[in-house]
XYZ file of C-alpha atoms in Angstrom:
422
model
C 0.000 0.000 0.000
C 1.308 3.484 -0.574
C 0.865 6.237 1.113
C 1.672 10.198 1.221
C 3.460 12.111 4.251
C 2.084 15.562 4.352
C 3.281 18.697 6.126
C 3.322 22.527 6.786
C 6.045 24.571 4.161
C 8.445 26.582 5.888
C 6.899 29.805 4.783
C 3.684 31.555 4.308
C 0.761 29.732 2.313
C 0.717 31.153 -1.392
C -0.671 29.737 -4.430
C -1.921 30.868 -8.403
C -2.905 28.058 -10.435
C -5.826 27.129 -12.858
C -7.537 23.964 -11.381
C -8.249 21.140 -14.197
C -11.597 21.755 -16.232
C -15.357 20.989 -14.546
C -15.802 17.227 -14.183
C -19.178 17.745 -14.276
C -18.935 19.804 -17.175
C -16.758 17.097 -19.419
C -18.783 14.395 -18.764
C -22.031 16.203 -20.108
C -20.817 17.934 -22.983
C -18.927 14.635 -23.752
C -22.725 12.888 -24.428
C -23.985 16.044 -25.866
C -21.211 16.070 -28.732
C -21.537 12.276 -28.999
C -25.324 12.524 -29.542
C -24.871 15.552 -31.901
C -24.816 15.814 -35.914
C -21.850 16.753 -37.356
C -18.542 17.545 -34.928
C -17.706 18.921 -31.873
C -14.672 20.500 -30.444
C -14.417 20.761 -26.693
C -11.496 22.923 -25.244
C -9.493 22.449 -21.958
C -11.685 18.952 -21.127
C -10.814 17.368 -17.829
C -8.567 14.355 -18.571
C -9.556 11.798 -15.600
C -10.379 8.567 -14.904
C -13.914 9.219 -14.683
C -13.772 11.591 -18.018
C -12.086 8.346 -20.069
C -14.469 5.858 -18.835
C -16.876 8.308 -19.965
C -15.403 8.632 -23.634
C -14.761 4.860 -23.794
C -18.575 4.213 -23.216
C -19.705 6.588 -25.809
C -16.800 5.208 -28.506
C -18.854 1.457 -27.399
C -21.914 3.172 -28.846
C -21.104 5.263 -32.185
C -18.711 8.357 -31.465
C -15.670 8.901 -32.686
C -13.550 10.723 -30.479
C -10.330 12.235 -30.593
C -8.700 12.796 -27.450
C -4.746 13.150 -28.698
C -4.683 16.643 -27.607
C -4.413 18.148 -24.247
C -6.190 21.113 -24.783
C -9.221 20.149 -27.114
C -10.757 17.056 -27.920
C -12.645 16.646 -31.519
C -16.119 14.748 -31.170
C -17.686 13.250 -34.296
C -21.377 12.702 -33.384
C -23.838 9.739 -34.414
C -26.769 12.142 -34.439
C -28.545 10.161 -32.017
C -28.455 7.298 -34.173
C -26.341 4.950 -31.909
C -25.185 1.660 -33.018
C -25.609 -1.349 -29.898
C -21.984 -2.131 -28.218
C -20.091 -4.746 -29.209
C -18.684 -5.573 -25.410
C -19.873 -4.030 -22.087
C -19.618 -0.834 -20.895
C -17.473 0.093 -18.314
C -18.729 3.297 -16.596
C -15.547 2.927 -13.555
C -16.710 4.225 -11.012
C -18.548 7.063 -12.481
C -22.325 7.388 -11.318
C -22.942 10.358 -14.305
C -21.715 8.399 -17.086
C -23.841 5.093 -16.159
C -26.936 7.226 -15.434
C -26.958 9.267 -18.832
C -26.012 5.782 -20.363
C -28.896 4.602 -18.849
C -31.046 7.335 -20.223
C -29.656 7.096 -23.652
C -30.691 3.124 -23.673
C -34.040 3.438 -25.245
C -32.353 5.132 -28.442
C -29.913 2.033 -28.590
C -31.456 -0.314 -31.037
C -30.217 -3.034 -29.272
C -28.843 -4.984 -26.227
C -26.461 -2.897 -23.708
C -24.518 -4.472 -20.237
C -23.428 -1.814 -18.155
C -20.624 -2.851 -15.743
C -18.475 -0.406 -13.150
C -16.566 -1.196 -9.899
C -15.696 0.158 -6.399
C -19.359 0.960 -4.648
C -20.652 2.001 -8.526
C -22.990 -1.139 -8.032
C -24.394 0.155 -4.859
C -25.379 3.476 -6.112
C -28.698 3.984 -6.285
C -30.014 3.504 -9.669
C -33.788 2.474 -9.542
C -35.335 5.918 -10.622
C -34.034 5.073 -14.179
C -34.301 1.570 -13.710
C -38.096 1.908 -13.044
C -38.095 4.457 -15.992
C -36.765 2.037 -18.419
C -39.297 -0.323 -17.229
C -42.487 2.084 -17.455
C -41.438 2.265 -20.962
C -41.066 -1.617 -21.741
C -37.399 -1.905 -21.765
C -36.132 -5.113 -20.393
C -33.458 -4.334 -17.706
C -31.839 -6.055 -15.125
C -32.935 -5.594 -11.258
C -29.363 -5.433 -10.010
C -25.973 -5.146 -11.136
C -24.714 -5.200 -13.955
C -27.307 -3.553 -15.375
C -28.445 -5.534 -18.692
C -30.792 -3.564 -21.200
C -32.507 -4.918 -24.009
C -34.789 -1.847 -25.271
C -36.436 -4.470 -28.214
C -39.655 -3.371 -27.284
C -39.683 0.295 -25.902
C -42.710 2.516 -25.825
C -42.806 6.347 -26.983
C -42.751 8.851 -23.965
C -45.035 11.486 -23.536
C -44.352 12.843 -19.945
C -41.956 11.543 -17.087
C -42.709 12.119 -13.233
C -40.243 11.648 -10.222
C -41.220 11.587 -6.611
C -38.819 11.801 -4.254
C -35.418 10.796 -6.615
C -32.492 9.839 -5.102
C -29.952 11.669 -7.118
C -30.393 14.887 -9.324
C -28.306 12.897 -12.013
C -31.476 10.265 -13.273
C -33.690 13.825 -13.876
C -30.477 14.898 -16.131
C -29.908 11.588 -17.428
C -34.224 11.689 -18.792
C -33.811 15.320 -19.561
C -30.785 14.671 -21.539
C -32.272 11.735 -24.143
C -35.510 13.586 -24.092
C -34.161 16.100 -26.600
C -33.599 12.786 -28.664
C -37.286 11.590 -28.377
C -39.612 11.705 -31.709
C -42.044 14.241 -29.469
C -41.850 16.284 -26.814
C -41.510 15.268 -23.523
C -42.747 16.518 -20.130
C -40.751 16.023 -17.168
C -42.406 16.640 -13.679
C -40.253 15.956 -10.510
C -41.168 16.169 -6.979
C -39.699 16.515 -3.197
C -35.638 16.507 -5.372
C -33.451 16.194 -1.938
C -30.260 16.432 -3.720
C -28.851 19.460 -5.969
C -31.433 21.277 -8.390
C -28.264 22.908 -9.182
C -26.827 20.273 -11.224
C -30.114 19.536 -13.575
C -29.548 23.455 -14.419
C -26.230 22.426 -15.390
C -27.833 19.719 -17.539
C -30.089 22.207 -19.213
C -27.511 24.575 -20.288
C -25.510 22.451 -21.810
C -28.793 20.675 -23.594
C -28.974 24.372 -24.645
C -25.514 24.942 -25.659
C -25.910 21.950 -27.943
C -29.308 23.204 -29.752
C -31.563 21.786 -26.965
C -34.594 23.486 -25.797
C -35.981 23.115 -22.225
C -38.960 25.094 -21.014
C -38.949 25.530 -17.236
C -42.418 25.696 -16.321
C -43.722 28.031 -13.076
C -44.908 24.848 -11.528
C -41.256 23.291 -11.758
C -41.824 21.058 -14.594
C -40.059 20.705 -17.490
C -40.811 20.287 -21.032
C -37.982 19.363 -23.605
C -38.481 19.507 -27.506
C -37.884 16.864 -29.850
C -35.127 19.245 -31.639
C -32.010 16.561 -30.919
C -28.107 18.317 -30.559
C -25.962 20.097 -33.167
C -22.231 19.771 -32.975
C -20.420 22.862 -31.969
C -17.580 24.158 -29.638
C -17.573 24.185 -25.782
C -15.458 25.580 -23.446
C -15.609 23.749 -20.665
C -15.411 26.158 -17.434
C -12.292 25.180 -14.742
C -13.940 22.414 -12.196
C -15.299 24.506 -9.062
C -15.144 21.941 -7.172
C -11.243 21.423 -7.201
C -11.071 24.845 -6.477
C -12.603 24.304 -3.453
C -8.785 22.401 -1.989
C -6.368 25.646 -2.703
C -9.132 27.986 -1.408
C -9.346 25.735 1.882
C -5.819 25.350 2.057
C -5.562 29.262 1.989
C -8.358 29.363 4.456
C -6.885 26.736 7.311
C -3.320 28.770 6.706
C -4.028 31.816 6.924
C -2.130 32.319 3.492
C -3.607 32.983 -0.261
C -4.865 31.637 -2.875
C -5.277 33.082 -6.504
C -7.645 30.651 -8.573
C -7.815 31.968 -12.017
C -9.895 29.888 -14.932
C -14.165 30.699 -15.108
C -15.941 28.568 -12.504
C -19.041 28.331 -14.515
C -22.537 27.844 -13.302
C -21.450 24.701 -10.944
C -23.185 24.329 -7.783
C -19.836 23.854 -5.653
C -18.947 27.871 -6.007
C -21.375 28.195 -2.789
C -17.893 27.406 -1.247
C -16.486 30.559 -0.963
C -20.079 32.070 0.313
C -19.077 30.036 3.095
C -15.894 30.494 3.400
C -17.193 34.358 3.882
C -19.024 33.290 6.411
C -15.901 31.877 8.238
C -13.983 34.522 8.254
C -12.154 34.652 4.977
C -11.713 37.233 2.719
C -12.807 36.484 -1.371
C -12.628 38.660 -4.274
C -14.238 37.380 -7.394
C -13.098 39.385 -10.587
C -13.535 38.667 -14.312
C -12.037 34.890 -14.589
C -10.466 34.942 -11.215
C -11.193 34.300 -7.555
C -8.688 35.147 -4.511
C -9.007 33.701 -0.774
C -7.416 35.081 2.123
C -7.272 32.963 5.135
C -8.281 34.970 8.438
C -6.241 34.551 11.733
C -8.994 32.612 13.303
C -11.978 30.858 11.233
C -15.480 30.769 13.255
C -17.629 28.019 12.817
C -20.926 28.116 11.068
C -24.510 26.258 10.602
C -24.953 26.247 7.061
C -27.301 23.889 4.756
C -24.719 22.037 2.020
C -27.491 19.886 0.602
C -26.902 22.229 -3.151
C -23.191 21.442 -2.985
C -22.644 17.812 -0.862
C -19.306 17.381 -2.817
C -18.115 20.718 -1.510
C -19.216 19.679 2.256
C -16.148 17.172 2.325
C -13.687 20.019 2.356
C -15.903 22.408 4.319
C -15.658 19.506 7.248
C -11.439 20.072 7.293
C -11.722 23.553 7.414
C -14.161 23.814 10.568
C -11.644 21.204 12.096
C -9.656 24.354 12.503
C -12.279 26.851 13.380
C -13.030 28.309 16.267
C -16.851 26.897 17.897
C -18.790 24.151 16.774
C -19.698 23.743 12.877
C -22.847 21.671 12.129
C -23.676 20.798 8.376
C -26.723 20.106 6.747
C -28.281 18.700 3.954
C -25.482 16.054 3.672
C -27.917 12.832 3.273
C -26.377 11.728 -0.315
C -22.699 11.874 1.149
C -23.569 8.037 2.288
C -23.876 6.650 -1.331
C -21.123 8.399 -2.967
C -17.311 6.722 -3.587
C -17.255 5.918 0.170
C -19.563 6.721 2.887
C -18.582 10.041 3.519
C -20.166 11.288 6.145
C -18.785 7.952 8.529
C -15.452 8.569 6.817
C -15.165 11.750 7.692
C -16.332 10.823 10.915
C -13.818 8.428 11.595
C -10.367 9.810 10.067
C -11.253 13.439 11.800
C -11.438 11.723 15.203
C -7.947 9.488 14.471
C -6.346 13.354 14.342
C -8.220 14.313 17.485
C -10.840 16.013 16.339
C -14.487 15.697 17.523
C -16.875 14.720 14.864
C -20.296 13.141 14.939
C -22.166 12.187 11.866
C -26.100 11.852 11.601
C -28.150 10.339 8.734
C -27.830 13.739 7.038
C -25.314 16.171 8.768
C -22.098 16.302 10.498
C -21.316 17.834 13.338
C -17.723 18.915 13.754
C -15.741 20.159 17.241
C -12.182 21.349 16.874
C -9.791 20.400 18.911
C -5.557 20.085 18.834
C -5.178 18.431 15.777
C -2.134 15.886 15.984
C -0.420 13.504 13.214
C -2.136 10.526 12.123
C -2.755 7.527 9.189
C -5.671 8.991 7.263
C -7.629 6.398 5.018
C -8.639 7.793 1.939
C -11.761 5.065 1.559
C -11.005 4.375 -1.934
C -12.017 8.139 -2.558
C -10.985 10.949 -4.320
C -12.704 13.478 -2.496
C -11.932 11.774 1.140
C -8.111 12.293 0.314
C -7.674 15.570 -1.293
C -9.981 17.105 1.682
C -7.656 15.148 4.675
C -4.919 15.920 2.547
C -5.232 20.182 3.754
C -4.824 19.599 7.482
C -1.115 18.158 6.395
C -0.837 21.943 5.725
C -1.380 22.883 9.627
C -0.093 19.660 11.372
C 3.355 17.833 10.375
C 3.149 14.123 9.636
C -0.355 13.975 8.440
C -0.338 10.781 6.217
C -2.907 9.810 3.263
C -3.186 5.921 2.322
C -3.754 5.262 -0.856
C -3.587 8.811 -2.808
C -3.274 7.423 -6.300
C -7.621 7.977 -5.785
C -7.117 11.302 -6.890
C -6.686 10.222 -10.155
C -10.841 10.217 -10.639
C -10.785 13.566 -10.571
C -7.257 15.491 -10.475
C -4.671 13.365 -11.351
C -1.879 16.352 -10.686
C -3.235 16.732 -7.337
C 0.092 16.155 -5.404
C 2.140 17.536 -7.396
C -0.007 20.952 -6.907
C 0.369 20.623 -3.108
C 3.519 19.800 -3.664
C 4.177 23.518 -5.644
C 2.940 25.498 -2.729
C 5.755 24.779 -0.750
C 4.129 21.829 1.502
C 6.422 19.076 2.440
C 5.611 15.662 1.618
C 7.223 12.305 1.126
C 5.808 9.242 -0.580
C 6.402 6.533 1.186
């Protein structure tokens, strides 16, 4: 097992960079090209392990995709005319890509197996499961998902009551643009991010999709299928949420340039106001200063979960109690978050107490400890900060970063942070 030593620089915290472009972002316009007529360009994609399982799944079923460049991959798109996969698809570990997979399965005109690893197979799935059903698709009940859409129905009008991830509305919303009428989407009590099917909807729009956003919070897409065009896909908010914690536990600074786009996690640095820090957003560029002392705060994360990882390591070193809310998806991500968080924050001395949908955190001395990263990218890059306020602070496992932001280390690594693989 490997493992990363991590601790404080022998000067003041200071870092500029760009983060890596919007996960969230790459993965969406990546379907939207594939599904498009014509070709696509996409400029300064995110190039992760979630992002290739992504283009690997939509090569299975029609695109062509160029990827040779760093800075711009070239997408030529089937049109919505997929062709059925010759082997299964492997979405990783990637709950986006196997969700607007499973959304596109109707349009395949034939049989699909979707397969993944880590906890992919225990993420919940059924919303588009049942969907697939309502509409006569044959599909497995449990992993790996098997699809045979031989004898699918047309689709009028959707409705969701109570989903368990924003992703299977964007995943319907998505291939309803591809449908031979329009479609009316109705979705009620969403507990997770509204924030992200907004996401979904502009880049349906970007793409020559139309979406109507009713008063009553339905939705009604129009059978007008995607164009190919170029995308520029904004720099991934939430990796910007590590240097602006790291500048926020330190005391230091931290210049993030790059356009953070419409992606839920920005309600970071509202926060991080909150706390005590200082932020000035410009045109294309955000900079954090870290306060002397951070206060804690009650705040509701439920629009930006991903972003509550982080926010738990920088109340560790606030001053008062921090309780967050809203966290109830945290248990079926990579890991259980919330009981990892609960668990590696205590082995450093720090009181925390997780709930089924919040987590409570009490500061205290924070000392060196083995951190286990839980087979999650997220889990390690957040544990990874407090290396930046207490020597010996050691990550198992930090290849995980990888999923996300593969140059992850070697970032921490250029602010002047000791560390030492071991």
């Amino acid at each position: 097992m490997s493992a990363i030593v991590i601790s404080p620089g022998p000067g003041d915290f200071e870092t500029r960079l760009r983060p890596p472009g919007s996960k969230s972002h790459t993965i969406r316009a990546l379907f939207a090209a594939a599904s498009s007529t014509g070709e696509s360009r996409l400029r300064d994609p995110l190039d992760s392990q979630d992002t290739k399982h992504a283009r690997d799944c939509l090569s299975g079923i029609g695109a062509v995709i160029d990827d040779t460049r760093e800075d711009e991959w070239v997408v030529v798109g089937t049109g919505g005319r997929f062709t059925p996969p010759r082997r299964s698809l492997d979405a990783g570990e990637s709950g986006l890509t196997t969700r607007l997979l499973l959304g596109v399965a109707p349009l395949v005109p034939g049989p699909m197996e979707i397969i993944g690893r880590g906890r992919l197979p225990l993420r919940p799935m059924t919303d588009l499961l049942d969907y697939l059903r309502d509409r006569g698709v044959a599909v497995s009940a449990e992993y790996p998902w098997r699809i045979d859409p031989e004898r699918v129905t047309p689709v009028r009008s959707v409705s969701f009551d109570d989903p368990a991830s924003s992703q299977a509305i964007s995943a319907v919303l998505f291939a309803s643009a591809m449908e031979p009428e329009g479609v009316r989407i109705e979705v009620a009590n969403l507990r997770s991010s509204s924030a992200y099917v907004e996401m979904t909807v502009g880049v349906m729009r970007h793409f020559g999709g139309s979406v109507d956003l009713a008063a009553d919070g339905s939705m009604w897409v129009a059978p007008t299928g995607y164009a190919g065009t170029s995308y520029a896909i904004p720099c991934d908010a939430s990796s910007s949420v590590y240097p602006a914690a790291a500048a926020a536990v330190t005391g230091g600074r931290a210049e993030i340039s790059g356009d953070l786009g419409d992606h839920p996690d920005v309600m970071f640095f509202d926060v991080l106001e909150e706390m005590g820090c200082r932020v000035e957003r410009g045109s294309g560029m955000t900079v954090v200063y870290g306060p002397e002392r951070l206060s804690g705060v009650d705040v509701d994360m439920s629009h930006a979960p991903d972003a509550a990882v982080c926010l738990a390591v920088v109340a560790a070193v606030a001053d008062g109690t921090t309780r967050i809310a809203g966290l109830e998806s945290l248990r079926l991500k990579e890991s259980d978050r919330l009981s990892a968080l609960e668990g590696e924050l205590s082995r450093l001395g720090i009181g925390a107490r997780a709930g089924t949908d919040h987590l409570v955190i009490d500061p205290g001395p924070i000392h060196a400890g083995t951190l286990a990263s839980h087979n999650d990218h997220r889990i390690a890059m957040s544990l990874a900060i407090l290396g930046l306020v207490a020597p010996g602070v050691v990550i198992e496992d930090p290849q995980v970063v990888g999923k996300t932001w593969p140059n992850y280390w070697e970032w921490l690594e250029s602010t002047g942070a000791t560390t030492e693989r071991i």
